[in-house]
Coordinates of C-alpha atoms in Angstrom, one line a residue:
X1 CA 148.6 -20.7 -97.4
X2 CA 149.9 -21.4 -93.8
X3 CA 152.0 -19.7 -91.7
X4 CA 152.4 -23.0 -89.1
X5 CA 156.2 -23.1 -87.8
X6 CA 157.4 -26.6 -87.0
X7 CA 161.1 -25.9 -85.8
X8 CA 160.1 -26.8 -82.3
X9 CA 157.8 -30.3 -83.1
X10 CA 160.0 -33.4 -81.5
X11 CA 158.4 -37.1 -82.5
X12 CA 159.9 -37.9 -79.0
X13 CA 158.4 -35.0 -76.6
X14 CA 155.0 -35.0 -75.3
X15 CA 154.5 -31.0 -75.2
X16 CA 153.6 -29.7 -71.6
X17 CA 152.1 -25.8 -71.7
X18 CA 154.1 -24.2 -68.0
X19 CA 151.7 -23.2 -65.6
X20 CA 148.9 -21.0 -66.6
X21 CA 146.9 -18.7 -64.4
X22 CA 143.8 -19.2 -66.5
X23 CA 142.5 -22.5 -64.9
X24 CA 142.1 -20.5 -61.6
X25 CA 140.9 -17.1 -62.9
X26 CA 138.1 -19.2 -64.9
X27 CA 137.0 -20.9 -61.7
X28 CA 137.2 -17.7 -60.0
X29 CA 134.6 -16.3 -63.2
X30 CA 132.8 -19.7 -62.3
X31 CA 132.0 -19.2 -59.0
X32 CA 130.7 -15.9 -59.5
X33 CA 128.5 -16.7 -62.1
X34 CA 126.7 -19.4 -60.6
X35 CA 127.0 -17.2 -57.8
X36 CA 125.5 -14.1 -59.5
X37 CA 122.4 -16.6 -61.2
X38 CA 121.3 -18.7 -58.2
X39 CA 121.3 -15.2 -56.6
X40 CA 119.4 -14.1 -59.5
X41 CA 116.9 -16.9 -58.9
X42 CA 116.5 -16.1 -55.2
X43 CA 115.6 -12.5 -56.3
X44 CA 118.1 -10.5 -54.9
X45 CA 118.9 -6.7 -55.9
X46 CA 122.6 -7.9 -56.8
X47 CA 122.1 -11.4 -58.5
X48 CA 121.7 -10.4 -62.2
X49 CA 124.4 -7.7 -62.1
X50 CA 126.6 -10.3 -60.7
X51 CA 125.5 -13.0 -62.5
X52 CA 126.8 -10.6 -65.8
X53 CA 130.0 -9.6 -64.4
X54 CA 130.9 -13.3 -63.9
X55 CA 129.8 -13.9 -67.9
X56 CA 132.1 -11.4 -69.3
X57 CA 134.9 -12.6 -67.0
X58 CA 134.3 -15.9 -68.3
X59 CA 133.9 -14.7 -71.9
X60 CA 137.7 -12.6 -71.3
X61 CA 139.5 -15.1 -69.7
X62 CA 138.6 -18.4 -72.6
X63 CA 139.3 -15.9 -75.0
X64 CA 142.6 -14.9 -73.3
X65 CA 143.0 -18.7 -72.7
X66 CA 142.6 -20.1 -76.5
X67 CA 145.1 -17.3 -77.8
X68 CA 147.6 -19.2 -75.7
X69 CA 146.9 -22.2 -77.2
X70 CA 146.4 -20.9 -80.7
X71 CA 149.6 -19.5 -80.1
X72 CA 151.1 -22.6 -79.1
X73 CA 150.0 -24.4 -81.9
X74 CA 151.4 -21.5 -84.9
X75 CA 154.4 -21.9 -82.9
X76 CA 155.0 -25.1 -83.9
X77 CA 155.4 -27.2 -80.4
X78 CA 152.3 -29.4 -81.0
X79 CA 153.4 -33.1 -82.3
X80 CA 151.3 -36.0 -83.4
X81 CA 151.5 -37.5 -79.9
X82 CA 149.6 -34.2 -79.3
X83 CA 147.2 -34.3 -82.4
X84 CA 146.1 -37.8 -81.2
X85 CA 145.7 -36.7 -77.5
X86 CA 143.5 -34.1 -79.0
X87 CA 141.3 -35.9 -81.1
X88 CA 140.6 -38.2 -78.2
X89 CA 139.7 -35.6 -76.0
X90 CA 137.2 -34.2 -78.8
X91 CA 135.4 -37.8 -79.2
X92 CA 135.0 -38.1 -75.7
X93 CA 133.5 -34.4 -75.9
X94 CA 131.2 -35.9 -78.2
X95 CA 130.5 -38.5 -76.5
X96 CA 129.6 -36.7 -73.2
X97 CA 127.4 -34.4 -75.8
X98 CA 125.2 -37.5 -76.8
X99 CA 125.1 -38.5 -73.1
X100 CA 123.5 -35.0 -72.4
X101 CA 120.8 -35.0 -75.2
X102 CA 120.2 -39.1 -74.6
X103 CA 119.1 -37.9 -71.4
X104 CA 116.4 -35.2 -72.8
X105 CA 115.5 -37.6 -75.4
X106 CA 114.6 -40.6 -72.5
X107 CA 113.1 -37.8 -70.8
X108 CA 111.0 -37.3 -73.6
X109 CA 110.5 -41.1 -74.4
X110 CA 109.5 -42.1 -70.5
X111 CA 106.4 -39.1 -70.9
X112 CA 105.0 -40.5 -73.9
X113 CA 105.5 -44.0 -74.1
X114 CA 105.4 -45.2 -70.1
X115 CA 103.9 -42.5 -67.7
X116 CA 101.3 -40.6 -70.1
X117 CA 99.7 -44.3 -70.9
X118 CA 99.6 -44.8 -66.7
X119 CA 98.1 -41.9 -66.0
X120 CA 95.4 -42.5 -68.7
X121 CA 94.4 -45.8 -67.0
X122 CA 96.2 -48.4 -68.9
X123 CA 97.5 -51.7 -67.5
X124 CA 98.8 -50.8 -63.5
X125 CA 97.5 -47.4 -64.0
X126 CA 93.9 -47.8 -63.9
X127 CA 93.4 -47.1 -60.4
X128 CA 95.7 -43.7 -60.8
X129 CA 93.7 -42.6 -63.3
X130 CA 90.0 -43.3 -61.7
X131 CA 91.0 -42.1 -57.9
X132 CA 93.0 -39.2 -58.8
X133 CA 92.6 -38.2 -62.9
X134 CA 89.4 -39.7 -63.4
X135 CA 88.2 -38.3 -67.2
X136 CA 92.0 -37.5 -68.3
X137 CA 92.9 -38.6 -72.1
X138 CA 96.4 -39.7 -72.6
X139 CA 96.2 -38.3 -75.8
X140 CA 100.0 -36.6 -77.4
X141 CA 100.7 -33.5 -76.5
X142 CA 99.5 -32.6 -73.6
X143 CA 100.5 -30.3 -70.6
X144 CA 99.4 -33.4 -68.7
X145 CA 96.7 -34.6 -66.3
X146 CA 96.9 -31.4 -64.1
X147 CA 96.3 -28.7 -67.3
X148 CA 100.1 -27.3 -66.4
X149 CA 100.1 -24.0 -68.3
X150 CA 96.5 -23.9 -69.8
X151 CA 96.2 -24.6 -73.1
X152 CA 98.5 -24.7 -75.9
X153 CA 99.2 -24.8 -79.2
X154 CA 101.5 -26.6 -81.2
X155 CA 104.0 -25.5 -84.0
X156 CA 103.5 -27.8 -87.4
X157 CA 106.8 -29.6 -88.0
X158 CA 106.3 -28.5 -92.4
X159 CA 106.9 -24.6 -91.1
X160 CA 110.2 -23.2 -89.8
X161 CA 110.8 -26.5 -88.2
X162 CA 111.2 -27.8 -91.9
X163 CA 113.3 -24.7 -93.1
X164 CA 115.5 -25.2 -90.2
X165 CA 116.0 -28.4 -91.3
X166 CA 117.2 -27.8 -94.6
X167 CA 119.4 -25.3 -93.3
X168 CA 121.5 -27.5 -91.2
X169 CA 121.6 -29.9 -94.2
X170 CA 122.9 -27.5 -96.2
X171 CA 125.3 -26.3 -93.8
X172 CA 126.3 -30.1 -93.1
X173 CA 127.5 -29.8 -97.0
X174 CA 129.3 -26.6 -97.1
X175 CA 131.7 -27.2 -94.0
X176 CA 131.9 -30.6 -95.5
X177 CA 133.0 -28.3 -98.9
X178 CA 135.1 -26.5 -96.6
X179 CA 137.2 -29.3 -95.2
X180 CA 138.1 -30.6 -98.6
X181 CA 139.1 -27.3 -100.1
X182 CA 141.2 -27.2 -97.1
X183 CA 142.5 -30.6 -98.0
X184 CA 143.4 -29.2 -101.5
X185 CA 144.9 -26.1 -100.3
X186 CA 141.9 -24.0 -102.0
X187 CA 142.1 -21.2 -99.9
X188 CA 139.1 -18.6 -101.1
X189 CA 136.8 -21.9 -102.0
X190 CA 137.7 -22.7 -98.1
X191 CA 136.7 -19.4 -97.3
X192 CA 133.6 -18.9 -98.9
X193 CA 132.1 -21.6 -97.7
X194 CA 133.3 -22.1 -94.3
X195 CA 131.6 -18.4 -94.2
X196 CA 128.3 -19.5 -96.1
X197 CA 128.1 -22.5 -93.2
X198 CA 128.4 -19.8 -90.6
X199 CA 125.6 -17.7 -92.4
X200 CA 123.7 -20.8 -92.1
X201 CA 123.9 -21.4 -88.8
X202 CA 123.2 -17.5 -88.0
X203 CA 120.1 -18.1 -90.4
X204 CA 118.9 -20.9 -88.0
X205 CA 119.2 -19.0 -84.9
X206 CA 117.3 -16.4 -86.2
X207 CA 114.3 -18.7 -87.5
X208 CA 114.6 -20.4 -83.9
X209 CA 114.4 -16.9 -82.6
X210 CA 110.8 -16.2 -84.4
X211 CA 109.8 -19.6 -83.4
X212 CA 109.9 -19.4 -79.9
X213 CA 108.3 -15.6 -79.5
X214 CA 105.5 -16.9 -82.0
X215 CA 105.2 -20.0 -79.3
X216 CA 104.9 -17.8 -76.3
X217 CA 103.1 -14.9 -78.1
X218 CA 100.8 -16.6 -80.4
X219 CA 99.9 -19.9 -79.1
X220 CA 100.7 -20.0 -75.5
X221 CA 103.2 -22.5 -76.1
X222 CA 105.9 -22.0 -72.9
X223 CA 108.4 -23.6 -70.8
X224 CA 105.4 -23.6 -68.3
X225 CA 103.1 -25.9 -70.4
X226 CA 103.0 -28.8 -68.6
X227 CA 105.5 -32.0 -69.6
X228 CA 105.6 -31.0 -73.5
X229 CA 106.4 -27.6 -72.6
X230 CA 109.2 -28.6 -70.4
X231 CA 111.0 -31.2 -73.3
X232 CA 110.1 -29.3 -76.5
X233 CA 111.9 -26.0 -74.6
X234 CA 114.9 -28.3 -73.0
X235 CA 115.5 -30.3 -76.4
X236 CA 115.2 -27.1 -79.0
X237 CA 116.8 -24.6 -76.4
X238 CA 119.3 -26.9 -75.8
X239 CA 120.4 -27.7 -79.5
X240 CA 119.7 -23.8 -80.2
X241 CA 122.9 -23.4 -77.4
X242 CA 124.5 -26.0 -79.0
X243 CA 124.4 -24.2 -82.5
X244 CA 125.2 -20.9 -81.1
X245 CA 128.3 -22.5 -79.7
X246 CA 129.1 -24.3 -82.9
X247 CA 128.6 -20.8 -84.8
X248 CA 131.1 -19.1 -82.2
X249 CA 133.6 -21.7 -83.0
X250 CA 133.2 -21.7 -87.2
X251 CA 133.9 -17.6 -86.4
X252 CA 137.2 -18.5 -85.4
X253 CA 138.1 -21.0 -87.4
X254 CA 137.2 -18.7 -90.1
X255 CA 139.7 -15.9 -89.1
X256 CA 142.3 -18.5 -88.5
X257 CA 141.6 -20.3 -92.1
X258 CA 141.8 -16.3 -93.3
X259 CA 145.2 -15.5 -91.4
X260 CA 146.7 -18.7 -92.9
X261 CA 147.1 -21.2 -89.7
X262 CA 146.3 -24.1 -91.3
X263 CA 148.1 -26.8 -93.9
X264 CA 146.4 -29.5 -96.1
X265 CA 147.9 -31.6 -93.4
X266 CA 147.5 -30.0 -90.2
X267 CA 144.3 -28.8 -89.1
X268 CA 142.6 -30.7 -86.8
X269 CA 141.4 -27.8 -85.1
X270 CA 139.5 -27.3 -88.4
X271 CA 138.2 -31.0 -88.3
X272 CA 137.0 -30.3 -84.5
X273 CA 134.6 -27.7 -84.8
X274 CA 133.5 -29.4 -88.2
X275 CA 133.0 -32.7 -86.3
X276 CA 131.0 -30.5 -83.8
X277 CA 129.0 -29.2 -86.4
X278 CA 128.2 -32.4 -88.1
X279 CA 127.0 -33.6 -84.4
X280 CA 124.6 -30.6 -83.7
X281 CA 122.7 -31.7 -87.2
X282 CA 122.5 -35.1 -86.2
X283 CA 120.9 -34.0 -83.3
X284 CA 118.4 -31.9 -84.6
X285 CA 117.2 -34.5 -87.5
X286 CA 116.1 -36.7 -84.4
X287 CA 114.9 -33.7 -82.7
X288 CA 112.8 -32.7 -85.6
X289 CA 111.5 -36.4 -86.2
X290 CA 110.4 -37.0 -82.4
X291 CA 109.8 -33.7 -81.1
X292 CA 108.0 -32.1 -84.3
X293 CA 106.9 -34.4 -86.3
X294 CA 105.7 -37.5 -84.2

């Protein structure tokens, strides 16, 4: 099934890649594209173009940059002192991924629970609320006490929120599938449903997709609508990134599981993106309890 060479792996050598060109030519792409956005922002002629430019640099160059290390890796010169640095590297990715959203979801908390209570007059708050939002309800959601955005609708959590749902759950179980077909050197069950979990996810973009334009179209629902505007856009759009990311990776994991890469033993860039994956549902299930539901 695998096509892995192992004639240069020594138990005693910590592999060191020779210097690469790519870190510099991706901070190069960097520059320009924050360069080409906050441009962009400031409305000038150039900014989007540039802005562009610097995203398909980007795009190039970690495309040029993983076939190195694909290429490292078929070649044989990654050892399990390497395997172990990696899977470190990917928890702490993790981690640092929980960090992000923790902060969106105490965002999220801090609105509801402390500052929308305040501004309706409870305990300390009274006084802000009779001096300078006299008549407001602290009443969940809101666009809060100024009427950000007008007003809004919201989107029931037993629609696409609750399709989207089971789609991630049943994508959870088909990469799950995957792995272990992997494990048993199954190599069209691997196939088939590593593929079905990136039709899944391409599934979910797409409902997220309808989602938002019904928001903006239909109920006046935007990133402009006051405080639940701001988290229900930051928290989805943010996971929707996350997803599109995660779909990006299955892709290639896909073509390497198709061009034979992997062993029943060695495939931790396999168990990386599935890791990932399994992440990006956990995610949403809290998403969908706290954002859509309560």
């Amino acid at each position: 099934m695998a096509h892995v060479k192992t004639e240069h792996q020594d138990p005693n050598v910590y592999f060191v890649p020779h210097d690469s060109k790519w870190p510099l030519f991706a901070s190069v792409a960097l520059f320009v594209t924050m360069l080409g956005l906050a441009s962009w922002f400031n409305e000038a002629s150039w900014g989007r173009t540039t802005f562009f430019v610097g995203i398909a640099g980007l795009a190039l160059i970690l495309f040029k940059w993983f076939a190195d290390v694909v290429l490292e890796s078929v070649s044989g010169y990654y050892n399990k002192q390497v395997d172990v640095s990696f899977r470190m590297g990917m928890v702490w990715f993790i981690f640092s991924e929980i960090m992000f959203f923790a902060a969106f979801f105490g965002a999220l908390f801090y609105a509801r629970t402390l500052a929308l209570p305040w501004l309706g007059g409870e305990g300390s708050g009274a006084m802000t609320n009779a001096v300078l939002w006299d008549g407001y309800s602290a009443a969940w959601p809101t666009a809060g006490p100024g009427g950000v955005g007008g007003v809004f609708q919201t989107i029931p959590a037993w629609g696409l929120p609750l399709i989207n749902t089971l789609i991630l759950l049943a994508s959870g179980v088909t990469i799950t599938i995957a792995h272990h077909a992997l494990r048993a050197a199954h190599r069209t069950r691997l196939l088939v449903f590593l593929g079905a979990t990136i039709a899944l996810g391409c599934v979910f973009l797409f409902f997220q997709i309808e989602e938002y334009v019904h928001a903006y179209r239909d109920l006046n629902l935007t990133l402009g609508s006051g405080i639940y505007g701001s988290t229900f856009f930051m928290l989805t759009g943010f996971h929707g990134a996350h997803v599109t990311l995660g779909t990006i990776m299955l892709i290639v994991i896909w073509l390497r599981c198709f061009r034979g890469h992997f062993t029943s033993e060695n495939h931790f860039a396999f168990e990386a993106v599935a890791w990932y994956w399994h992440f990006v549902d956990v995610v949403w299930l809290i998403l969908f309890l706290f954002v859509y539901v309560v």
